[in-house]
mmCIF file of N, CA, C and O in Angstrom:
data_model
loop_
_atom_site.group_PDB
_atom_site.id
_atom_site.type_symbol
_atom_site.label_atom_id
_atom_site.label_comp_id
_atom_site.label_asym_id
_atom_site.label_seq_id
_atom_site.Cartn_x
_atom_site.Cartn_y
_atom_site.Cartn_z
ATOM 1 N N UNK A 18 -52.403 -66.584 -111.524
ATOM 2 C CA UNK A 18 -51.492 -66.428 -110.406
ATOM 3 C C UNK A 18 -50.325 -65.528 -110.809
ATOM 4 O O UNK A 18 -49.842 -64.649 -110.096
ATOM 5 N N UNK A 19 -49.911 -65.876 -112.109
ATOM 6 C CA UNK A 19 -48.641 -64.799 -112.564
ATOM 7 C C UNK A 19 -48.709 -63.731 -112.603
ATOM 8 O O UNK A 19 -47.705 -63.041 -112.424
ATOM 9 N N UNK A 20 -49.830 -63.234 -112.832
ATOM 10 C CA UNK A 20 -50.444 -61.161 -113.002
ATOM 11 C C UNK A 20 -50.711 -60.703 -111.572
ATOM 12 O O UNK A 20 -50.794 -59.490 -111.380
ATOM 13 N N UNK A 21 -50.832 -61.408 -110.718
ATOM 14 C CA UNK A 21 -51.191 -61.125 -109.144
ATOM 15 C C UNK A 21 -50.787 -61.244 -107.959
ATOM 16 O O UNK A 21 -51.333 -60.804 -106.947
ATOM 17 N N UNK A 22 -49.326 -62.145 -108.087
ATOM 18 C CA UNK A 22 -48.107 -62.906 -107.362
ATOM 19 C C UNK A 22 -47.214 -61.486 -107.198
ATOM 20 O O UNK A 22 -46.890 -61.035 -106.099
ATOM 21 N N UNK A 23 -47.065 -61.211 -107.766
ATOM 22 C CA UNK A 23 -46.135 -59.651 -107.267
ATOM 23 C C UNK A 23 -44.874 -59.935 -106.597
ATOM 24 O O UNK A 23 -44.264 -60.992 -106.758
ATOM 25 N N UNK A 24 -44.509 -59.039 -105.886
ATOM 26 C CA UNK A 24 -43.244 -59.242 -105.308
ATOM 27 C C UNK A 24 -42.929 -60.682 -104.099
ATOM 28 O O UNK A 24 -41.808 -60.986 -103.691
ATOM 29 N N UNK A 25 -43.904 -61.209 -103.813
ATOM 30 C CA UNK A 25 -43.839 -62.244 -103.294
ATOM 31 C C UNK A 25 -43.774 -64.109 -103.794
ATOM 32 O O UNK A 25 -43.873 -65.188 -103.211
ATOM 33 N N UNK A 26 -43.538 -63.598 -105.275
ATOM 34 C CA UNK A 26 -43.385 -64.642 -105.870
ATOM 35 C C UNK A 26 -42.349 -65.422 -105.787
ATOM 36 O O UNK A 26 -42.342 -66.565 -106.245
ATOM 37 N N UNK A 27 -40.992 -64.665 -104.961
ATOM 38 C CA UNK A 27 -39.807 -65.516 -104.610
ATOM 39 C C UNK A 27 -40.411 -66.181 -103.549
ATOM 40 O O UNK A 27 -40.467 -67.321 -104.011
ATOM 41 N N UNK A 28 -40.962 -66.245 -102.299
ATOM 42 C CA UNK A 28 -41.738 -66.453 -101.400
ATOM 43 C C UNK A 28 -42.346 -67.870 -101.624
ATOM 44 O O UNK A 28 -42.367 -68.902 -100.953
ATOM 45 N N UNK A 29 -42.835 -67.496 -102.849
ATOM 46 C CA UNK A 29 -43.767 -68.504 -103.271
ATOM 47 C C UNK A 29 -43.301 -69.775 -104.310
ATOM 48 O O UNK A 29 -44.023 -70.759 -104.468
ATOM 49 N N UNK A 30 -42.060 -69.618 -104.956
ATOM 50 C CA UNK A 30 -41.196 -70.142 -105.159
ATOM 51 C C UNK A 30 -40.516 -71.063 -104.036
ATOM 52 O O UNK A 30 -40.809 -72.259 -104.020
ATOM 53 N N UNK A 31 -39.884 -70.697 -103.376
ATOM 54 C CA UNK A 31 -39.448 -71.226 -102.143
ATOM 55 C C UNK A 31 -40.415 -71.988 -101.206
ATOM 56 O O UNK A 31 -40.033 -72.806 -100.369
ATOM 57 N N UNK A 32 -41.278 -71.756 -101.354
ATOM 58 C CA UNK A 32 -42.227 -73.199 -100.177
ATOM 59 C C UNK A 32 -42.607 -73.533 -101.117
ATOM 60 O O UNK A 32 -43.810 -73.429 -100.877
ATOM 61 N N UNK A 33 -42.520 -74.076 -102.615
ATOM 62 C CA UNK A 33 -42.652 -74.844 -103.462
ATOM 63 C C UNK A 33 -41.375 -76.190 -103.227
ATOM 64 O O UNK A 33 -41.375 -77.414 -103.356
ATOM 65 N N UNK A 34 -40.289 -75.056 -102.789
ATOM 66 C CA UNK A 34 -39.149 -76.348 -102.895
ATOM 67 C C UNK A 34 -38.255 -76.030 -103.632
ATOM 68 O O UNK A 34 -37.217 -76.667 -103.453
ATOM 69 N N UNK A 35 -38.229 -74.892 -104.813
ATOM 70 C CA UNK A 35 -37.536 -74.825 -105.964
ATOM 71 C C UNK A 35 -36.154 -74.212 -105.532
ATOM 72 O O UNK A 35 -36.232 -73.406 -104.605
ATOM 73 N N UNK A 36 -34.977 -74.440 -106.015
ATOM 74 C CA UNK A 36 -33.649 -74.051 -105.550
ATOM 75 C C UNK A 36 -33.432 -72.602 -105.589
ATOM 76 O O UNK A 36 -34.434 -72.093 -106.092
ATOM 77 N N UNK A 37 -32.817 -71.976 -105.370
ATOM 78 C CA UNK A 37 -32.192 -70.694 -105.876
ATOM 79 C C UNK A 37 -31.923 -70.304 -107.375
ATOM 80 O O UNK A 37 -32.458 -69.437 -108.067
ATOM 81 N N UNK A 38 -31.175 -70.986 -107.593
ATOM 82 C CA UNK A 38 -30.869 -70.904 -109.451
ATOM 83 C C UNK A 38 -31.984 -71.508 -110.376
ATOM 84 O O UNK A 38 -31.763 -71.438 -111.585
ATOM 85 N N UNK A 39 -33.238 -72.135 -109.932
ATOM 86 C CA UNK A 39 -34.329 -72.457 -110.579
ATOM 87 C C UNK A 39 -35.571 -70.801 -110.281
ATOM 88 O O UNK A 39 -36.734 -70.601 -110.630
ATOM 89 N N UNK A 40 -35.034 -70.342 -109.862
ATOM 90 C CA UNK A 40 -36.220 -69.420 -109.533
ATOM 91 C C UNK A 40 -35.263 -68.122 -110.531
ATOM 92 O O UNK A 40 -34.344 -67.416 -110.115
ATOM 93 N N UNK A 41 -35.674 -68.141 -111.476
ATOM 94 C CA UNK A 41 -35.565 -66.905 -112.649
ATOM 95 C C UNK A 41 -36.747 -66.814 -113.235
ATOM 96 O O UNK A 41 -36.445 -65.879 -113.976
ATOM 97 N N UNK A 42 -38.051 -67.075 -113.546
ATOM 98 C CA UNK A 42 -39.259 -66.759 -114.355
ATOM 99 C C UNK A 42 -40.715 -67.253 -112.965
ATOM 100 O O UNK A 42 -40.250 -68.232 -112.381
ATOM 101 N N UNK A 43 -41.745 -67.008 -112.519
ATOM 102 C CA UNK A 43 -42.434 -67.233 -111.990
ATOM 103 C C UNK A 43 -42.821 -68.604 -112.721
ATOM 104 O O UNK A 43 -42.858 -69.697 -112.156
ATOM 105 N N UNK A 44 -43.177 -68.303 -114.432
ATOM 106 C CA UNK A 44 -44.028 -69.259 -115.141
ATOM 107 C C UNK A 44 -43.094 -70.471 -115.249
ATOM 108 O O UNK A 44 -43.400 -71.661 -115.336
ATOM 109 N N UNK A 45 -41.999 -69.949 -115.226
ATOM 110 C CA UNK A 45 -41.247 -71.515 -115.469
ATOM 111 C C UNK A 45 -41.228 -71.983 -114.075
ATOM 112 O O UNK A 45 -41.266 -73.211 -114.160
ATOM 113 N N UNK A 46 -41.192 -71.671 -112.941
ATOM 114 C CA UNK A 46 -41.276 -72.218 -111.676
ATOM 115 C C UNK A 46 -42.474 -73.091 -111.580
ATOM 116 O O UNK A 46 -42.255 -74.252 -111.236
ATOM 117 N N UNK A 47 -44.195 -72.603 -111.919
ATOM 118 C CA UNK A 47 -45.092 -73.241 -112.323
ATOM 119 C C UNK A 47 -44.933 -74.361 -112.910
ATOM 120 O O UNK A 47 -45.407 -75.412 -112.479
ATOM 121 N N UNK A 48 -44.203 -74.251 -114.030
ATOM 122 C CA UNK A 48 -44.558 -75.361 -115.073
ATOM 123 C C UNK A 48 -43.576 -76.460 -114.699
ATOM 124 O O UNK A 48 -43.839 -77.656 -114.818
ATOM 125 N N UNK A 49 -41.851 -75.735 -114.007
ATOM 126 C CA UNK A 49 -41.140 -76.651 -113.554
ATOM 127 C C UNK A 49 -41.790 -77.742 -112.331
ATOM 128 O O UNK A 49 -41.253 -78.850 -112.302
ATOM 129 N N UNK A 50 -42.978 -77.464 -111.269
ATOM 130 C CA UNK A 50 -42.762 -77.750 -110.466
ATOM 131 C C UNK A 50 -44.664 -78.675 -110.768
ATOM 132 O O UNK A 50 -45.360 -79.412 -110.069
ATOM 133 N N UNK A 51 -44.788 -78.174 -111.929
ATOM 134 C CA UNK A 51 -46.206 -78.923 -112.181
ATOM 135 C C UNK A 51 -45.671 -80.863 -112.805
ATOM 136 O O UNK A 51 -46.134 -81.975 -112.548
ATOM 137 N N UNK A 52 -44.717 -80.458 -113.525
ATOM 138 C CA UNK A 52 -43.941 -81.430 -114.379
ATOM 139 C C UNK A 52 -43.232 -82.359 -113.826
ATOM 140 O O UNK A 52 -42.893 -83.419 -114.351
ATOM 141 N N UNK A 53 -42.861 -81.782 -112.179
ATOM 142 C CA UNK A 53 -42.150 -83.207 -111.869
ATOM 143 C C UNK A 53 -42.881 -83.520 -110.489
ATOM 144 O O UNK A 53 -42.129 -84.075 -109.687
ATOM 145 N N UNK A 54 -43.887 -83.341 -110.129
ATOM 146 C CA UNK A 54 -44.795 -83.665 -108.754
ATOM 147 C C UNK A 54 -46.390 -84.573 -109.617
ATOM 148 O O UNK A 54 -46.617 -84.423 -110.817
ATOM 149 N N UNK A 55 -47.121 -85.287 -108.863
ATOM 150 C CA UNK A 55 -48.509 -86.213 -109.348
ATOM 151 C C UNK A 55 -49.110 -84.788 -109.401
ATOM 152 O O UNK A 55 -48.515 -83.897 -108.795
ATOM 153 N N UNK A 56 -50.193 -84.519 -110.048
ATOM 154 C CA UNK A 56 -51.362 -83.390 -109.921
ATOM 155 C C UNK A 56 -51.664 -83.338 -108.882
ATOM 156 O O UNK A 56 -51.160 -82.355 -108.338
ATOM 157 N N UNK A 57 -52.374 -84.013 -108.137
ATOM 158 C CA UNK A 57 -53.051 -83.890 -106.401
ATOM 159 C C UNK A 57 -52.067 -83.922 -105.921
ATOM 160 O O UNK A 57 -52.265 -84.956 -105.283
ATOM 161 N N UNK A 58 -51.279 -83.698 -105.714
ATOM 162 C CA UNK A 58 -49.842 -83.041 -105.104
ATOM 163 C C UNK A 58 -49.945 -81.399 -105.377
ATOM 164 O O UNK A 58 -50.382 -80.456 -104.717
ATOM 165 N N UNK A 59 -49.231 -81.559 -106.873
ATOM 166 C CA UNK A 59 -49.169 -80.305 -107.187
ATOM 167 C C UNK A 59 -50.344 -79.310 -106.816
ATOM 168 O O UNK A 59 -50.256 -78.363 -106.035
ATOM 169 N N UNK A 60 -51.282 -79.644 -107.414
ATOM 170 C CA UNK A 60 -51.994 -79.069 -106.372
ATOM 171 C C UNK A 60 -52.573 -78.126 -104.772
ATOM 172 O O UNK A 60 -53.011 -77.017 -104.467
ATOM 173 N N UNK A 61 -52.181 -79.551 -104.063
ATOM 174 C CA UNK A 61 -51.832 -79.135 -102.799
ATOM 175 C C UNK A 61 -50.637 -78.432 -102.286
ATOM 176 O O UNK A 61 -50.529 -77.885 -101.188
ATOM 177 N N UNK A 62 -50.044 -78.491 -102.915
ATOM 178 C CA UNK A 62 -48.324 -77.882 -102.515
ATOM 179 C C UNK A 62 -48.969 -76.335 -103.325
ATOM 180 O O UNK A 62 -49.111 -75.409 -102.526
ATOM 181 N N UNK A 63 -49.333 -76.034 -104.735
ATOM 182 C CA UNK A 63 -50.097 -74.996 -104.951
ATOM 183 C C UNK A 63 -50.471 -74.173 -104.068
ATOM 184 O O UNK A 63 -49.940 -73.116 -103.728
ATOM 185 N N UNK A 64 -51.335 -74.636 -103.720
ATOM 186 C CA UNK A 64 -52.311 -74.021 -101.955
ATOM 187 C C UNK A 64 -51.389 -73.361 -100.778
ATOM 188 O O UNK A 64 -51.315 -72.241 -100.273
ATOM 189 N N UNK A 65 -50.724 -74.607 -100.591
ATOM 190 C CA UNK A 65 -49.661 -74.458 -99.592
ATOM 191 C C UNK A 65 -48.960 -73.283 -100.135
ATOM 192 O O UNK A 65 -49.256 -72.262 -99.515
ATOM 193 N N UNK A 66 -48.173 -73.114 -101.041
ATOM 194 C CA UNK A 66 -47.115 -71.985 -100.865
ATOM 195 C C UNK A 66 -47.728 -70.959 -101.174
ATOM 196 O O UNK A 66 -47.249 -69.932 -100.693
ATOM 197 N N UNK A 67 -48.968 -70.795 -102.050
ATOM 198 C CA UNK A 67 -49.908 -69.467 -101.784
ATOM 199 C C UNK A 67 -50.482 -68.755 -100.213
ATOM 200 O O UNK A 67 -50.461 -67.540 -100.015
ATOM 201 N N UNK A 68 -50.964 -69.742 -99.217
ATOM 202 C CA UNK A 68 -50.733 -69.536 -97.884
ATOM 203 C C UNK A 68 -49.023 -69.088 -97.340
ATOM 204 O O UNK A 68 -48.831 -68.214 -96.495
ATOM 205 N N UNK A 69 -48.284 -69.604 -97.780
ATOM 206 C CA UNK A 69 -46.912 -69.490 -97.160
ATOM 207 C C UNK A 69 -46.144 -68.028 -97.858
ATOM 208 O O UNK A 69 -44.983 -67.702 -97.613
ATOM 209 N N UNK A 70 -46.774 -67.517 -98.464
ATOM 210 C CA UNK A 70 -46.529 -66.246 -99.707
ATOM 211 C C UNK A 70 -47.433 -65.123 -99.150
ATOM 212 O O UNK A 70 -47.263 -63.921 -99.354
ATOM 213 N N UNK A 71 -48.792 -65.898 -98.139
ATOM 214 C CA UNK A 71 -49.333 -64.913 -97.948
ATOM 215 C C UNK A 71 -50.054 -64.305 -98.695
ATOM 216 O O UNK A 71 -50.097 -63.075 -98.672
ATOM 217 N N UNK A 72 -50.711 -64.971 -99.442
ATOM 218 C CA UNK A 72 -51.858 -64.853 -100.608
ATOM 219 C C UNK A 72 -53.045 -65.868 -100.442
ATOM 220 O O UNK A 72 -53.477 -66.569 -101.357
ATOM 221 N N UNK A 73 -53.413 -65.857 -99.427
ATOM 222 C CA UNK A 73 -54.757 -66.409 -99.108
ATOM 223 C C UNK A 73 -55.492 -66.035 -100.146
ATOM 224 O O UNK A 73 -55.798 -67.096 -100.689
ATOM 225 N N UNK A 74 -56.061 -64.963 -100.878
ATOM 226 C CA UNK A 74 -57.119 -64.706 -101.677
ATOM 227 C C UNK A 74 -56.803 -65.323 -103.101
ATOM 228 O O UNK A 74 -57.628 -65.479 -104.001
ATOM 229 N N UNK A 75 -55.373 -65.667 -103.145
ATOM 230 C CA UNK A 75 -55.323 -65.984 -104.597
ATOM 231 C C UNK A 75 -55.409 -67.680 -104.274
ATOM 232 O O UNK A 75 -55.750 -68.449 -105.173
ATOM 233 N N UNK A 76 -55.128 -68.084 -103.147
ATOM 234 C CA UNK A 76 -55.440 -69.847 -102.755
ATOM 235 C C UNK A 76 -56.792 -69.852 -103.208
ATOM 236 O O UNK A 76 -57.043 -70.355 -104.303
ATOM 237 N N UNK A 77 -57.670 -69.371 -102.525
ATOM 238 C CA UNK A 77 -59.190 -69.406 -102.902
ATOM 239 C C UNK A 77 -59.315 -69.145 -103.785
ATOM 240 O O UNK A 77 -59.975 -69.982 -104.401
ATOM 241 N N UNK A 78 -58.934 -68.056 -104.538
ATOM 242 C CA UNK A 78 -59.307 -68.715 -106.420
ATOM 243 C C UNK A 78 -58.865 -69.272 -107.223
ATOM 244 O O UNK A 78 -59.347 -69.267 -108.355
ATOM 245 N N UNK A 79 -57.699 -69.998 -106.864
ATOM 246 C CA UNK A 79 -56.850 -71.116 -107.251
ATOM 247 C C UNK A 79 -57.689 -72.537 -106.470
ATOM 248 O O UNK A 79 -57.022 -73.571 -106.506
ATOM 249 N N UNK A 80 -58.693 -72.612 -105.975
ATOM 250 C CA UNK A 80 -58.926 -73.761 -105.118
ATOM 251 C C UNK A 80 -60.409 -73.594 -105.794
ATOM 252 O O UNK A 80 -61.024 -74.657 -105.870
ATOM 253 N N UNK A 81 -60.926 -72.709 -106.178
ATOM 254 C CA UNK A 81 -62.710 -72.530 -106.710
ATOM 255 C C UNK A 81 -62.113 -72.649 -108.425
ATOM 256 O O UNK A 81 -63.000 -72.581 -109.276
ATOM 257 N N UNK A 82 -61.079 -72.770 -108.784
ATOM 258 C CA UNK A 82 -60.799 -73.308 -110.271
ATOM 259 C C UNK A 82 -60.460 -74.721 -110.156
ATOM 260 O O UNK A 82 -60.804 -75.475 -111.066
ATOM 261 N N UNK A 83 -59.834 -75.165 -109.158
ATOM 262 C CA UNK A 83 -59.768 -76.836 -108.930
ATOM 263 C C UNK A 83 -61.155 -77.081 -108.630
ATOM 264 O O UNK A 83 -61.542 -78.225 -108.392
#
């Protein structure tokens, strides 16, 4: 997701939930937001802000690796 997120990774940050001052690294947004949500959450919220970013194609291969 990090090599292919592009300029819409603030986007995608943000329908994660993550604040303003938490969004400085894509990967730490990942790992911040893997670390404090259950997996089948994270997960789904995954999905979700890839749709909400407007990356449908990267949901589907983020969803055929789950």
């Amino acid at each position: 997701i990090c090599s292919e997120i592009g300029k819409k990774w603030k986007d995608f940050a943000r329908a994660l939930g993550i604040r303003e001052g938490r969004i400085d690294d894509l990967e730490d947004i990942l790992r911040y937001h893997r670390q404090n949500v259950g997996e089948q959450h994270w997960r789904r919220k995954l999905c979700d802000a890839l749709d909400t970013a407007r990356r449908t194609d990267l949901r589907k291969e983020v969803q055929s690796i789950f």
